[in-house]
């Protein structure tokens, strides 16, 4: 295998350039930049087109060219918690700036002509732009394949009159989506419920006519789902994941990582620490936050907790921690605003991950052999959590109301009981499959075929 870490940036593959366009959300930017690193190491010249909103840090990627385009977001649009509304408006506002930017790039006499564009699947408008320039568009989908199917099923269920789901039906299995229950469906609250269906039907339609789809997953994990996907979407697919494993350091972080937690972890016993983090968007109310705090305190296990500013709605940072909490934990816990998560998960002291089950977090945990406590909030997180607990059996699901006693019990099940040890054995087994897939299995082959595919344009 050609070493993907070889820096081939100076000897560009047949002199070709790839233009990448990440969606400006943390869970989408990092995988796209990781993909750019891989393609750069394979000899392609890289241009990143990005919005002003949540723009990536160009100084961390001196080998790439960065071009910023206007996104037209108002202050309130940029700070909304309504992700569906945000993605919907971005898909309108960015059409002209993206088209103009691409037109300029194509007319510039670049040393390396553009082979194709690679855009996040959520940028559905880019298919029409690519078609108008007769340029191939490859799509990067940053979720799992099975959660993609769950989204794809929503419009079908709606047509059959499945919604709204009654309270009494929440535990029932969803037709044709075993093992999902009705309460696991990836519904996302939005100002206009129709936005979700409209957005996803555009995404599916434009994936179908794209020149290929890159998945941040690996074949050995989602074999049957990939086969079904191939039957419904007859386009080339490249399950090359885990994208973050090709290069050691993550460089796509929008927030500053507090690395003090790594030295704190080094003072803890092997596999003793529960890492607690809910990604870049999830938010709790004060009661839930307080329950979490007391659950951690009562469990008596060491923990590293990421309390992102904004994690508790309406609060600055730690002011809503309950009185007496810090005294109770007696130095057993360490709290930071943002952690170098992949390094935390890979640290020998980390023994469990209490997560919201965003796909990146879930996949990063699998890749380091760390079992999980699943506390999904919305969208595909609930689907990922169901797979973690019911299919791979590598986690404990907190399905009911967030209550400190429940959290304490879940922590002890994972970190102390024999049940937790069995989960750790199973996730270690998956980690070995990941390593093998990258070395000589599905991901290795998928990356080789992606490189030939791009080189053929
Ligand atoms: N992350 C991080 N530090 C933190 C918390 C999260 O670097 O303190 C990273 C994490 O490694 C992952 C991403 O942020 O790559 C979160 O993506 P995910 O899909 O899990 O959740 P989202 O933020 O999209 O809800």
mmCIF file of C-alpha atoms in Angstrom, residues 163-415:
data_model
loop_
_atom_site.group_PDB
_atom_site.id
_atom_site.type_symbol
_atom_site.label_atom_id
_atom_site.label_comp_id
_atom_site.label_asym_id
_atom_site.label_seq_id
_atom_site.Cartn_x
_atom_site.Cartn_y
_atom_site.Cartn_z
ATOM 1 C CA UNK A 163 -47.076 10.471 11.402
ATOM 2 C CA UNK A 164 -47.713 11.900 13.935
ATOM 3 C CA UNK A 165 -46.569 8.969 16.074
ATOM 4 C CA UNK A 166 -48.820 8.326 19.069
ATOM 5 C CA UNK A 167 -47.164 7.999 22.502
ATOM 6 C CA UNK A 168 -48.414 4.386 22.645
ATOM 7 C CA UNK A 169 -46.593 3.488 19.389
ATOM 8 C CA UNK A 170 -43.127 4.751 20.350
ATOM 9 C CA UNK A 171 -41.767 1.323 21.306
ATOM 10 C CA UNK A 172 -43.113 -0.411 18.175
ATOM 11 C CA UNK A 173 -40.686 -1.589 15.457
ATOM 12 C CA UNK A 174 -40.569 0.504 12.270
ATOM 13 C CA UNK A 175 -41.656 -1.525 9.204
ATOM 14 C CA UNK A 176 -38.609 -2.699 7.155
ATOM 15 C CA UNK A 177 -36.124 -0.895 9.397
ATOM 16 C CA UNK A 178 -35.274 -3.494 12.031
ATOM 17 C CA UNK A 179 -34.118 -2.958 14.797
ATOM 18 C CA UNK A 180 -35.366 0.640 14.836
ATOM 19 C CA UNK A 181 -38.316 1.540 17.031
ATOM 20 C CA UNK A 182 -40.693 4.374 16.158
ATOM 21 C CA UNK A 183 -38.995 6.608 18.736
ATOM 22 C CA UNK A 184 -35.625 6.146 16.966
ATOM 23 C CA UNK A 185 -36.727 7.703 13.671
ATOM 24 C CA UNK A 186 -34.374 10.563 12.738
ATOM 25 C CA UNK A 187 -36.926 13.361 12.939
ATOM 26 C CA UNK A 188 -35.432 16.821 13.489
ATOM 27 C CA UNK A 189 -37.484 19.702 14.856
ATOM 28 C CA UNK A 190 -37.612 22.594 12.433
ATOM 29 C CA UNK A 191 -39.645 25.813 12.059
ATOM 30 C CA UNK A 192 -41.413 24.178 9.125
ATOM 31 C CA UNK A 193 -41.683 20.362 9.363
ATOM 32 C CA UNK A 194 -41.938 20.226 5.562
ATOM 33 C CA UNK A 195 -38.361 21.569 5.292
ATOM 34 C CA UNK A 196 -36.952 18.227 6.475
ATOM 35 C CA UNK A 197 -38.739 16.239 3.756
ATOM 36 C CA UNK A 198 -37.981 18.801 1.061
ATOM 37 C CA UNK A 199 -34.299 18.929 1.996
ATOM 38 C CA UNK A 200 -33.836 15.176 2.061
ATOM 39 C CA UNK A 201 -35.711 14.560 -1.169
ATOM 40 C CA UNK A 202 -33.377 17.083 -2.888
ATOM 41 C CA UNK A 203 -30.338 15.387 -1.316
ATOM 42 C CA UNK A 204 -31.455 11.912 -2.497
ATOM 43 C CA UNK A 205 -32.368 13.099 -6.003
ATOM 44 C CA UNK A 206 -28.988 14.783 -6.504
ATOM 45 C CA UNK A 207 -26.989 11.877 -5.070
ATOM 46 C CA UNK A 208 -28.657 9.577 -7.641
ATOM 47 C CA UNK A 209 -27.216 11.556 -10.560
ATOM 48 C CA UNK A 210 -23.819 12.271 -8.995
ATOM 49 C CA UNK A 211 -20.560 10.692 -10.147
ATOM 50 C CA UNK A 212 -20.087 8.737 -6.928
ATOM 51 C CA UNK A 213 -20.508 8.707 -3.171
ATOM 52 C CA UNK A 214 -17.801 8.576 -0.517
ATOM 53 C CA UNK A 215 -18.903 7.118 2.847
ATOM 54 C CA UNK A 216 -17.136 7.678 6.150
ATOM 55 C CA UNK A 217 -17.724 4.060 7.135
ATOM 56 C CA UNK A 218 -16.105 0.728 6.249
ATOM 57 C CA UNK A 219 -17.431 -2.215 4.298
ATOM 58 C CA UNK A 220 -16.963 -4.787 7.059
ATOM 59 C CA UNK A 221 -19.235 -2.752 9.386
ATOM 60 C CA UNK A 222 -22.134 -2.078 7.014
ATOM 61 C CA UNK A 223 -21.880 -4.773 4.347
ATOM 62 C CA UNK A 224 -25.578 -5.503 3.848
ATOM 63 C CA UNK A 225 -26.540 -1.815 4.042
ATOM 64 C CA UNK A 226 -23.979 -0.992 1.335
ATOM 65 C CA UNK A 227 -25.371 -3.752 -0.896
ATOM 66 C CA UNK A 228 -28.916 -2.396 -0.491
ATOM 67 C CA UNK A 229 -27.656 1.134 -1.154
ATOM 68 C CA UNK A 230 -26.009 -0.061 -4.392
ATOM 69 C CA UNK A 231 -29.328 -1.545 -5.551
ATOM 70 C CA UNK A 232 -31.221 1.694 -4.988
ATOM 71 C CA UNK A 233 -28.479 4.144 -6.004
ATOM 72 C CA UNK A 234 -26.585 2.717 -8.992
ATOM 73 C CA UNK A 235 -23.532 4.981 -8.678
ATOM 74 C CA UNK A 236 -19.928 4.175 -7.715
ATOM 75 C CA UNK A 237 -19.521 4.064 -3.920
ATOM 76 C CA UNK A 238 -16.354 4.372 -1.847
ATOM 77 C CA UNK A 239 -16.598 3.364 1.833
ATOM 78 C CA UNK A 240 -13.097 4.602 2.703
ATOM 79 C CA UNK A 241 -13.619 5.300 6.417
ATOM 80 C CA UNK A 242 -12.566 5.972 9.037
ATOM 81 C CA UNK A 243 -11.308 9.179 7.428
ATOM 82 C CA UNK A 244 -9.731 10.408 10.667
ATOM 83 C CA UNK A 245 -7.420 7.392 10.881
ATOM 84 C CA UNK A 246 -5.218 8.224 7.882
ATOM 85 C CA UNK A 247 -3.453 11.109 9.616
ATOM 86 C CA UNK A 248 -2.543 11.383 13.292
ATOM 87 C CA UNK A 249 -3.817 14.829 14.287
ATOM 88 C CA UNK A 250 -7.250 16.282 13.752
ATOM 89 C CA UNK A 251 -6.971 19.731 12.224
ATOM 90 C CA UNK A 252 -10.582 20.543 11.476
ATOM 91 C CA UNK A 253 -11.600 21.723 14.923
ATOM 92 C CA UNK A 254 -13.539 25.011 14.927
ATOM 93 C CA UNK A 255 -13.035 25.504 18.687
ATOM 94 C CA UNK A 256 -9.748 25.626 20.572
ATOM 95 C CA UNK A 257 -8.847 22.260 22.048
ATOM 96 C CA UNK A 258 -7.889 22.270 25.731
ATOM 97 C CA UNK A 259 -4.993 19.824 25.794
ATOM 98 C CA UNK A 260 -4.642 19.967 29.600
ATOM 99 C CA UNK A 261 -7.022 17.014 29.733
ATOM 100 C CA UNK A 262 -4.404 14.730 28.153
ATOM 101 C CA UNK A 263 -1.953 15.315 31.014
ATOM 102 C CA UNK A 264 -4.812 14.875 33.517
ATOM 103 C CA UNK A 265 -5.717 11.562 31.808
ATOM 104 C CA UNK A 266 -2.108 10.436 32.176
ATOM 105 C CA UNK A 267 -2.496 10.594 35.976
ATOM 106 C CA UNK A 268 -5.427 8.121 35.875
ATOM 107 C CA UNK A 269 -5.469 4.310 35.926
ATOM 108 C CA UNK A 270 -5.843 2.410 32.624
ATOM 109 C CA UNK A 271 -9.440 2.210 31.304
ATOM 110 C CA UNK A 272 -10.775 3.945 34.425
ATOM 111 C CA UNK A 273 -12.058 7.260 33.015
ATOM 112 C CA UNK A 274 -15.476 7.939 31.510
ATOM 113 C CA UNK A 275 -15.179 10.564 28.761
ATOM 114 C CA UNK A 276 -18.390 12.626 28.527
ATOM 115 C CA UNK A 277 -19.047 14.787 25.483
ATOM 116 C CA UNK A 278 -22.058 15.654 23.339
ATOM 117 C CA UNK A 279 -20.518 17.051 20.158
ATOM 118 C CA UNK A 280 -20.811 20.530 18.714
ATOM 119 C CA UNK A 281 -24.575 21.130 18.617
ATOM 120 C CA UNK A 282 -26.477 19.201 21.316
ATOM 121 C CA UNK A 283 -27.946 21.272 24.151
ATOM 122 C CA UNK A 284 -29.554 20.438 27.506
ATOM 123 C CA UNK A 285 -31.798 22.315 29.876
ATOM 124 C CA UNK A 286 -30.654 23.035 33.437
ATOM 125 C CA UNK A 287 -32.532 20.083 34.954
ATOM 126 C CA UNK A 288 -30.916 17.621 32.542
ATOM 127 C CA UNK A 289 -27.487 19.151 33.154
ATOM 128 C CA UNK A 290 -27.938 18.881 36.896
ATOM 129 C CA UNK A 291 -29.026 15.225 36.588
ATOM 130 C CA UNK A 292 -25.924 14.533 34.502
ATOM 131 C CA UNK A 293 -23.691 16.204 37.101
ATOM 132 C CA UNK A 294 -25.157 14.225 40.027
ATOM 133 C CA UNK A 295 -25.109 10.976 38.023
ATOM 134 C CA UNK A 296 -21.388 11.466 37.430
ATOM 135 C CA UNK A 297 -20.769 12.381 41.070
ATOM 136 C CA UNK A 298 -22.736 9.438 42.496
ATOM 137 C CA UNK A 299 -21.104 6.890 40.173
ATOM 138 C CA UNK A 300 -17.775 7.489 41.956
ATOM 139 C CA UNK A 301 -15.915 6.894 38.661
ATOM 140 C CA UNK A 302 -13.273 9.320 37.325
ATOM 141 C CA UNK A 303 -14.591 11.382 34.413
ATOM 142 C CA UNK A 304 -13.482 13.914 31.809
ATOM 143 C CA UNK A 305 -16.436 16.127 30.877
ATOM 144 C CA UNK A 306 -16.625 18.477 27.889
ATOM 145 C CA UNK A 307 -18.981 21.302 28.819
ATOM 146 C CA UNK A 308 -19.057 23.330 25.629
ATOM 147 C CA UNK A 309 -20.196 26.949 26.078
ATOM 148 C CA UNK A 310 -23.842 26.705 24.979
ATOM 149 C CA UNK A 311 -24.250 23.084 26.128
ATOM 150 C CA UNK A 312 -26.733 24.334 28.700
ATOM 151 C CA UNK A 313 -29.307 26.523 26.963
ATOM 152 C CA UNK A 314 -29.080 30.129 28.101
ATOM 153 C CA UNK A 315 -25.930 29.741 30.200
ATOM 154 C CA UNK A 316 -22.367 30.923 29.683
ATOM 155 C CA UNK A 317 -20.443 27.929 30.961
ATOM 156 C CA UNK A 318 -20.355 26.265 34.410
ATOM 157 C CA UNK A 319 -22.616 28.598 36.396
ATOM 158 C CA UNK A 320 -25.459 26.045 36.358
ATOM 159 C CA UNK A 321 -23.380 23.306 38.015
ATOM 160 C CA UNK A 322 -25.271 22.365 41.197
ATOM 161 C CA UNK A 323 -24.033 23.640 44.561
ATOM 162 C CA UNK A 324 -21.721 21.185 46.281
ATOM 163 C CA UNK A 325 -20.914 19.287 43.064
ATOM 164 C CA UNK A 326 -17.222 20.235 42.829
ATOM 165 C CA UNK A 327 -16.659 19.433 46.529
ATOM 166 C CA UNK A 328 -18.386 16.050 46.111
ATOM 167 C CA UNK A 329 -16.231 14.878 43.227
ATOM 168 C CA UNK A 330 -12.997 15.661 45.129
ATOM 169 C CA UNK A 331 -10.740 15.937 42.101
ATOM 170 C CA UNK A 332 -12.201 12.798 40.468
ATOM 171 C CA UNK A 333 -13.358 14.839 37.506
ATOM 172 C CA UNK A 334 -11.828 17.215 34.957
ATOM 173 C CA UNK A 335 -13.983 19.663 32.961
ATOM 174 C CA UNK A 336 -12.941 21.387 29.720
ATOM 175 C CA UNK A 337 -14.704 23.484 27.080
ATOM 176 C CA UNK A 338 -13.478 21.431 24.120
ATOM 177 C CA UNK A 339 -11.164 18.402 24.007
ATOM 178 C CA UNK A 340 -8.891 16.829 21.386
ATOM 179 C CA UNK A 341 -11.478 14.043 21.224
ATOM 180 C CA UNK A 342 -9.680 11.531 19.041
ATOM 181 C CA UNK A 343 -6.623 11.679 21.279
ATOM 182 C CA UNK A 344 -8.798 11.384 24.391
ATOM 183 C CA UNK A 345 -10.508 8.282 23.030
ATOM 184 C CA UNK A 346 -7.131 6.766 22.099
ATOM 185 C CA UNK A 347 -5.675 7.444 25.577
ATOM 186 C CA UNK A 348 -5.040 4.286 27.665
ATOM 187 C CA UNK A 349 -6.890 5.817 30.676
ATOM 188 C CA UNK A 350 -10.168 6.192 28.747
ATOM 189 C CA UNK A 351 -12.505 3.287 29.492
ATOM 190 C CA UNK A 352 -15.907 4.525 28.325
ATOM 191 C CA UNK A 353 -17.597 7.297 26.353
ATOM 192 C CA UNK A 354 -20.880 8.914 27.316
ATOM 193 C CA UNK A 355 -21.944 10.344 23.959
ATOM 194 C CA UNK A 356 -24.840 11.873 22.003
ATOM 195 C CA UNK A 357 -23.929 9.415 19.200
ATOM 196 C CA UNK A 358 -23.252 11.840 16.378
ATOM 197 C CA UNK A 359 -21.766 9.613 13.685
ATOM 198 C CA UNK A 360 -18.230 11.032 14.021
ATOM 199 C CA UNK A 361 -18.199 10.464 17.780
ATOM 200 C CA UNK A 362 -19.685 6.982 17.443
ATOM 201 C CA UNK A 363 -17.213 5.967 14.744
ATOM 202 C CA UNK A 364 -14.235 7.495 16.603
ATOM 203 C CA UNK A 365 -15.230 5.475 19.683
ATOM 204 C CA UNK A 366 -15.461 2.239 17.679
ATOM 205 C CA UNK A 367 -12.065 2.939 16.104
ATOM 206 C CA UNK A 368 -10.437 3.181 19.549
ATOM 207 C CA UNK A 369 -12.294 0.209 21.037
ATOM 208 C CA UNK A 370 -14.178 2.331 23.609
ATOM 209 C CA UNK A 371 -17.684 1.156 24.687
ATOM 210 C CA UNK A 372 -20.416 3.788 25.025
ATOM 211 C CA UNK A 373 -23.259 5.148 27.097
ATOM 212 C CA UNK A 374 -25.728 6.408 24.507
ATOM 213 C CA UNK A 375 -27.632 9.603 25.152
ATOM 214 C CA UNK A 376 -28.900 10.595 21.712
ATOM 215 C CA UNK A 377 -30.659 13.947 21.243
ATOM 216 C CA UNK A 378 -32.084 14.058 17.731
ATOM 217 C CA UNK A 379 -31.728 13.079 14.068
ATOM 218 C CA UNK A 380 -29.425 10.191 13.167
ATOM 219 C CA UNK A 381 -28.038 10.053 16.740
ATOM 220 C CA UNK A 382 -31.021 7.930 17.816
ATOM 221 C CA UNK A 383 -30.448 5.540 14.911
ATOM 222 C CA UNK A 384 -26.723 5.243 15.689
ATOM 223 C CA UNK A 385 -27.496 4.639 19.372
ATOM 224 C CA UNK A 386 -29.891 1.795 18.491
ATOM 225 C CA UNK A 387 -27.167 0.122 16.390
ATOM 226 C CA UNK A 388 -24.579 0.591 19.147
ATOM 227 C CA UNK A 389 -26.769 -1.082 21.763
ATOM 228 C CA UNK A 390 -28.929 -3.575 19.843
ATOM 229 C CA UNK A 391 -26.834 -4.589 16.819
ATOM 230 C CA UNK A 392 -23.180 -4.305 17.845
ATOM 231 C CA UNK A 393 -23.958 -4.562 21.594
ATOM 232 C CA UNK A 394 -21.147 -2.196 22.533
ATOM 233 C CA UNK A 395 -23.066 0.265 24.685
ATOM 234 C CA UNK A 396 -25.713 1.026 27.272
ATOM 235 C CA UNK A 397 -28.740 3.035 26.124
ATOM 236 C CA UNK A 398 -30.168 5.808 28.290
ATOM 237 C CA UNK A 399 -33.587 5.779 26.678
ATOM 238 C CA UNK A 400 -35.764 7.324 29.335
ATOM 239 C CA UNK A 401 -35.902 10.666 31.103
ATOM 240 C CA UNK A 402 -32.472 11.952 32.128
ATOM 241 C CA UNK A 403 -32.393 11.189 35.830
ATOM 242 C CA UNK A 404 -29.295 11.056 38.051
ATOM 243 C CA UNK A 405 -29.973 7.544 39.413
ATOM 244 C CA UNK A 406 -30.370 6.154 35.871
ATOM 245 C CA UNK A 407 -27.130 7.827 34.805
ATOM 246 C CA UNK A 408 -25.271 6.505 37.836
ATOM 247 C CA UNK A 409 -26.512 2.948 37.107
ATOM 248 C CA UNK A 410 -25.569 3.213 33.409
ATOM 249 C CA UNK A 411 -22.052 4.373 34.343
ATOM 250 C CA UNK A 412 -21.565 1.495 36.754
ATOM 251 C CA UNK A 413 -22.913 -1.035 34.216
ATOM 252 C CA UNK A 414 -20.381 0.178 31.668
ATOM 253 C CA UNK A 415 -17.339 0.907 33.821
#
